[in-house]
PDB file of C-alpha atoms in Angstrom:
ATOM      1  CA  MET G  82      49.359  31.417 -36.355  1.00  0.00           C
ATOM      2  CA  PHE G  83      48.989  35.120 -35.574  1.00  0.00           C
ATOM      3  CA  THR G  84      49.228  37.333 -38.645  1.00  0.00           C
ATOM      4  CA  VAL G  85      48.080  40.752 -39.841  1.00  0.00           C
ATOM      5  CA  ALA G  86      44.610  39.232 -40.297  1.00  0.00           C
ATOM      6  CA  THR G  87      44.499  38.204 -36.632  1.00  0.00           C
ATOM      7  CA  ALA G  88      43.457  41.616 -35.261  1.00  0.00           C
ATOM      8  CA  PRO G  89      40.263  41.931 -37.365  1.00  0.00           C
ATOM      9  CA  ALA G  90      39.417  38.280 -36.648  1.00  0.00           C
ATOM     10  CA  VAL G  91      39.835  38.830 -32.920  1.00  0.00           C
ATOM     11  CA  ARG G  92      37.677  41.971 -33.018  1.00  0.00           C
ATOM     12  CA  LYS G  93      34.972  39.981 -34.812  1.00  0.00           C
ATOM     13  CA  MET G  94      35.174  37.269 -32.151  1.00  0.00           C
ATOM     14  CA  PHE G  95      34.939  39.870 -29.354  1.00  0.00           C
ATOM     15  CA  ASP G  96      31.767  41.226 -30.968  1.00  0.00           C
ATOM     16  CA  PHE G  97      30.439  37.690 -31.322  1.00  0.00           C
ATOM     17  CA  MET G  98      31.007  37.030 -27.602  1.00  0.00           C
ATOM     18  CA  GLU G  99      29.067  40.148 -26.618  1.00  0.00           C
ATOM     19  CA  GLN G 100      26.188  39.216 -28.944  1.00  0.00           C
ATOM     20  CA  ILE G 101      25.895  35.561 -27.932  1.00  0.00           C
ATOM     21  CA  ALA G 102      25.774  36.062 -24.153  1.00  0.00           C
ATOM     22  CA  PRO G 103      22.093  37.193 -24.138  1.00  0.00           C
ATOM     23  CA  CYS G 104      21.101  33.997 -26.002  1.00  0.00           C
ATOM     24  CA  PHE G 105      22.241  31.928 -23.033  1.00  0.00           C
ATOM     25  CA  GLU G 106      20.800  34.332 -20.476  1.00  0.00           C
ATOM     26  CA  SER G 107      17.374  34.168 -22.118  1.00  0.00           C
ATOM     27  CA  ALA G 108      17.597  30.360 -21.919  1.00  0.00           C
ATOM     28  CA  GLY G 109      18.043  30.575 -18.139  1.00  0.00           C
ATOM     29  CA  PHE G 110      21.820  30.390 -17.811  1.00  0.00           C
ATOM     30  CA  HIS G 111      23.830  32.942 -15.872  1.00  0.00           C
ATOM     31  CA  VAL G 112      26.754  34.317 -17.883  1.00  0.00           C
ATOM     32  CA  GLU G 113      29.922  35.202 -16.050  1.00  0.00           C
ATOM     33  CA  GLY G 114      32.582  36.984 -18.094  1.00  0.00           C
ATOM     34  CA  VAL G 115      36.272  36.209 -18.222  1.00  0.00           C
ATOM     35  CA  PHE G 116      37.323  39.173 -20.282  1.00  0.00           C
ATOM     36  CA  HIS G 117      40.979  40.160 -20.235  1.00  0.00           C
ATOM     37  CA  LYS G 118      42.282  43.322 -21.821  1.00  0.00           C
ATOM     38  CA  ARG G 119      45.337  41.415 -22.994  1.00  0.00           C
ATOM     39  CA  TRP G 120      43.589  38.359 -24.407  1.00  0.00           C
ATOM     40  CA  SER G 121      46.799  37.225 -26.128  1.00  0.00           C
ATOM     41  CA  GLU G 122      48.088  36.377 -22.652  1.00  0.00           C
ATOM     42  CA  GLY G 123      44.998  34.529 -21.564  1.00  0.00           C
ATOM     43  CA  ASP G 124      41.435  34.099 -22.576  1.00  0.00           C
ATOM     44  CA  TYR G 125      38.409  36.117 -23.574  1.00  0.00           C
ATOM     45  CA  GLY G 126      35.239  34.279 -22.910  1.00  0.00           C
ATOM     46  CA  MET G 127      32.487  33.367 -20.544  1.00  0.00           C
ATOM     47  CA  TYR G 128      31.370  30.743 -18.130  1.00  0.00           C
ATOM     48  CA  LEU G 129      27.786  29.571 -18.357  1.00  0.00           C
ATOM     49  CA  LEU G 130      26.333  28.726 -14.966  1.00  0.00           C
ATOM     50  CA  ARG G 131      23.221  26.860 -13.937  1.00  0.00           C
ATOM     51  CA  ARG G 132      22.146  27.090 -10.290  1.00  0.00           C
ATOM     52  CA  ARG G 133      25.466  28.821  -9.547  1.00  0.00           C
ATOM     53  CA  GLN G 134      27.412  25.859 -10.942  1.00  0.00           C
ATOM     54  CA  PRO G 135      29.618  26.293 -14.027  1.00  0.00           C
ATOM     55  CA  VAL G 136      28.497  24.078 -16.897  1.00  0.00           C
ATOM     56  CA  LEU G 137      30.479  25.408 -19.863  1.00  0.00           C
ATOM     57  CA  TYR G 138      33.330  27.688 -20.847  1.00  0.00           C
ATOM     58  CA  LEU G 139      32.976  29.374 -24.252  1.00  0.00           C
ATOM     59  CA  GLY G 140      35.599  31.687 -25.630  1.00  0.00           C
ATOM     60  CA  LEU G 141      38.878  32.506 -27.257  1.00  0.00           C
ATOM     61  CA  TRP G 142      41.779  30.920 -25.487  1.00  0.00           C
ATOM     62  CA  SER G 143      44.869  32.407 -27.092  1.00  0.00           C
ATOM     63  CA  GLU G 144      47.157  29.474 -26.281  1.00  0.00           C
ATOM     64  CA  LEU G 145      44.684  26.968 -27.684  1.00  0.00           C
ATOM     65  CA  TRP G 146      44.238  29.066 -30.809  1.00  0.00           C
ATOM     66  CA  ARG G 147      48.002  29.276 -31.232  1.00  0.00           C
ATOM     67  CA  ASP G 148      48.636  25.591 -30.429  1.00  0.00           C
ATOM     68  CA  ARG G 149      45.626  23.895 -32.067  1.00  0.00           C
ATOM     69  CA  GLY G 150      44.131  26.474 -34.430  1.00  0.00           C
ATOM     70  CA  HIS G 151      40.794  26.738 -32.602  1.00  0.00           C
ATOM     71  CA  SER G 152      39.657  30.364 -32.747  1.00  0.00           C
ATOM     72  CA  LEU G 153      36.686  29.516 -30.524  1.00  0.00           C
ATOM     73  CA  CYS G 154      36.568  26.711 -28.001  1.00  0.00           C
ATOM     74  CA  ILE G 155      34.295  25.182 -25.417  1.00  0.00           C
ATOM     75  CA  GLY G 156      35.274  23.311 -22.319  1.00  0.00           C
ATOM     76  CA  VAL G 157      34.765  22.213 -18.746  1.00  0.00           C
ATOM     77  CA  HIS G 158      37.200  22.101 -15.857  1.00  0.00           C
ATOM     78  CA  ARG G 159      37.874  18.407 -15.411  1.00  0.00           C
ATOM     79  CA  ASP G 160      38.832  18.415 -11.739  1.00  0.00           C
ATOM     80  CA  LYS G 161      36.964  21.394 -10.310  1.00  0.00           C
ATOM     81  CA  TRP G 162      33.453  21.214 -11.770  1.00  0.00           C
ATOM     82  CA  ALA G 163      30.588  18.885 -10.897  1.00  0.00           C
ATOM     83  CA  PRO G 164      31.315  15.318 -12.041  1.00  0.00           C
ATOM     84  CA  ALA G 165      27.916  15.143 -13.788  1.00  0.00           C
ATOM     85  CA  VAL G 166      28.819  18.193 -15.879  1.00  0.00           C
ATOM     86  CA  VAL G 167      32.219  16.791 -16.822  1.00  0.00           C
ATOM     87  CA  ALA G 168      30.728  13.393 -17.678  1.00  0.00           C
ATOM     88  CA  ARG G 169      28.027  15.016 -19.843  1.00  0.00           C
ATOM     89  CA  PHE G 170      30.667  17.019 -21.712  1.00  0.00           C
ATOM     90  CA  GLN G 171      32.802  13.926 -22.307  1.00  0.00           C
ATOM     91  CA  ARG G 172      29.807  11.939 -23.598  1.00  0.00           C
ATOM     92  CA  ARG G 173      28.693  14.741 -25.904  1.00  0.00           C
ATOM     93  CA  PHE G 174      32.226  15.551 -27.097  1.00  0.00           C
ATOM     94  CA  PRO G 175      34.280  12.347 -26.947  1.00  0.00           C
ATOM     95  CA  ASP G 176      37.009  14.044 -28.980  1.00  0.00           C
ATOM     96  CA  CYS G 177      37.694  16.621 -26.252  1.00  0.00           C
ATOM     97  CA  GLU G 178      41.238  16.881 -24.990  1.00  0.00           C
ATOM     98  CA  PRO G 179      42.920  18.005 -21.769  1.00  0.00           C
ATOM     99  CA  TYR G 180      44.344  21.502 -22.055  1.00  0.00           C
ATOM    100  CA  PRO G 181      46.880  22.679 -21.143  1.00  0.00           C
ATOM    101  CA  PRO G 182      48.210  19.155 -21.616  1.00  0.00           C
ATOM    102  CA  LYS G 183      50.868  19.358 -18.881  1.00  0.00           C
ATOM    103  CA  ASP G 184      48.659  21.139 -16.351  1.00  0.00           C
ATOM    104  CA  PRO G 185      47.897  18.928 -13.329  1.00  0.00           C
ATOM    105  CA  GLN G 186      44.282  20.180 -13.390  1.00  0.00           C
ATOM    106  CA  PRO G 187      43.455  20.862 -17.049  1.00  0.00           C
ATOM    107  CA  PHE G 188      40.255  21.809 -18.747  1.00  0.00           C
ATOM    108  CA  LEU G 189      38.687  19.379 -21.207  1.00  0.00           C
ATOM    109  CA  VAL G 190      38.286  21.396 -24.404  1.00  0.00           C
ATOM    110  CA  ARG G 191      37.062  21.135 -27.934  1.00  0.00           C
ATOM    111  CA  GLY G 192      37.284  23.590 -30.795  1.00  0.00           C
ATOM    112  CA  VAL G 193      34.034  24.902 -32.248  1.00  0.00           C
ATOM    113  CA  ASP G 194      33.622  23.813 -35.863  1.00  0.00           C
ATOM    114  CA  ASN G 195      34.472  26.713 -38.182  1.00  0.00           C
ATOM    115  CA  THR G 196      31.371  26.035 -40.305  1.00  0.00           C
ATOM    116  CA  LEU G 197      29.295  27.253 -37.338  1.00  0.00           C
ATOM    117  CA  LEU G 198      31.214  30.524 -37.440  1.00  0.00           C
ATOM    118  CA  ALA G 199      30.850  31.079 -41.178  1.00  0.00           C
ATOM    119  CA  GLY G 200      27.179  32.105 -41.360  1.00  0.00           C
ATOM    120  CA  ASP G 201      25.060  33.579 -38.592  1.00  0.00           C
ATOM    121  CA  ALA G 202      27.535  32.575 -35.900  1.00  0.00           C
ATOM    122  CA  VAL G 203      25.512  33.839 -32.943  1.00  0.00           C
ATOM    123  CA  LYS G 204      22.412  31.905 -33.977  1.00  0.00           C
ATOM    124  CA  ASP G 205      24.272  28.806 -35.156  1.00  0.00           C
ATOM    125  CA  VAL G 206      26.609  28.419 -32.171  1.00  0.00           C
ATOM    126  CA  SER G 207      23.947  29.208 -29.562  1.00  0.00           C
ATOM    127  CA  SER G 208      21.478  26.772 -31.166  1.00  0.00           C
ATOM    128  CA  TRP G 209      24.143  24.070 -31.421  1.00  0.00           C
ATOM    129  CA  LEU G 210      25.001  24.382 -27.739  1.00  0.00           C
ATOM    130  CA  LEU G 211      21.486  24.943 -26.397  1.00  0.00           C
ATOM    131  CA  ARG G 212      19.921  22.086 -28.331  1.00  0.00           C
ATOM    132  CA  GLY G 213      22.794  19.681 -27.964  1.00  0.00           C
ATOM    133  CA  TYR G 214      24.903  20.034 -24.850  1.00  0.00           C
ATOM    134  CA  LEU G 215      23.067  22.506 -22.613  1.00  0.00           C
ATOM    135  CA  ARG G 216      19.520  21.193 -23.037  1.00  0.00           C
ATOM    136  CA  GLU G 217      20.006  18.301 -20.629  1.00  0.00           C
ATOM    137  CA  LEU G 218      21.836  20.437 -18.101  1.00  0.00           C
ATOM    138  CA  ALA G 219      18.952  22.902 -17.762  1.00  0.00           C
ATOM    139  CA  ASP G 220      17.150  20.641 -15.288  1.00  0.00           C
ATOM    140  CA  ALA G 221      20.099  18.670 -13.931  1.00  0.00           C
ATOM    141  CA  LYS G 222      20.704  18.470 -10.196  1.00  0.00           C
ATOM    142  CA  PHE G 223      24.289  19.102  -9.129  1.00  0.00           C
TER     143      PHE G 223
END
């Protein structure tokens, strides 16, 4: 999965992550970073929070990229986040899967469609999430 082309792709994704964060902040979500210097041993992404409650993870999860081919993924923590958030994610993304699969408390994750990353990724991904998944969570009570 990781080749010579991986490094430039990862750099592009890092830039994307820095550029997309303000889109969510301007929509009223708090962005909390999960940025590791050695992303290949973990993840490089962000948690979106509403009223101090996490509502979405967005980022590069190296294991998921390696195992499933998703360069960018979204997810929620199945057992640790508000049940309403998890239920909303499962309704919106019925094809989500537990990851890591053998973890007793996995995230529910889904890869972001590569067509959203092909054009104006910042605009396309932020619009897709804000208009689809996050819109209803803006006013939700947790």
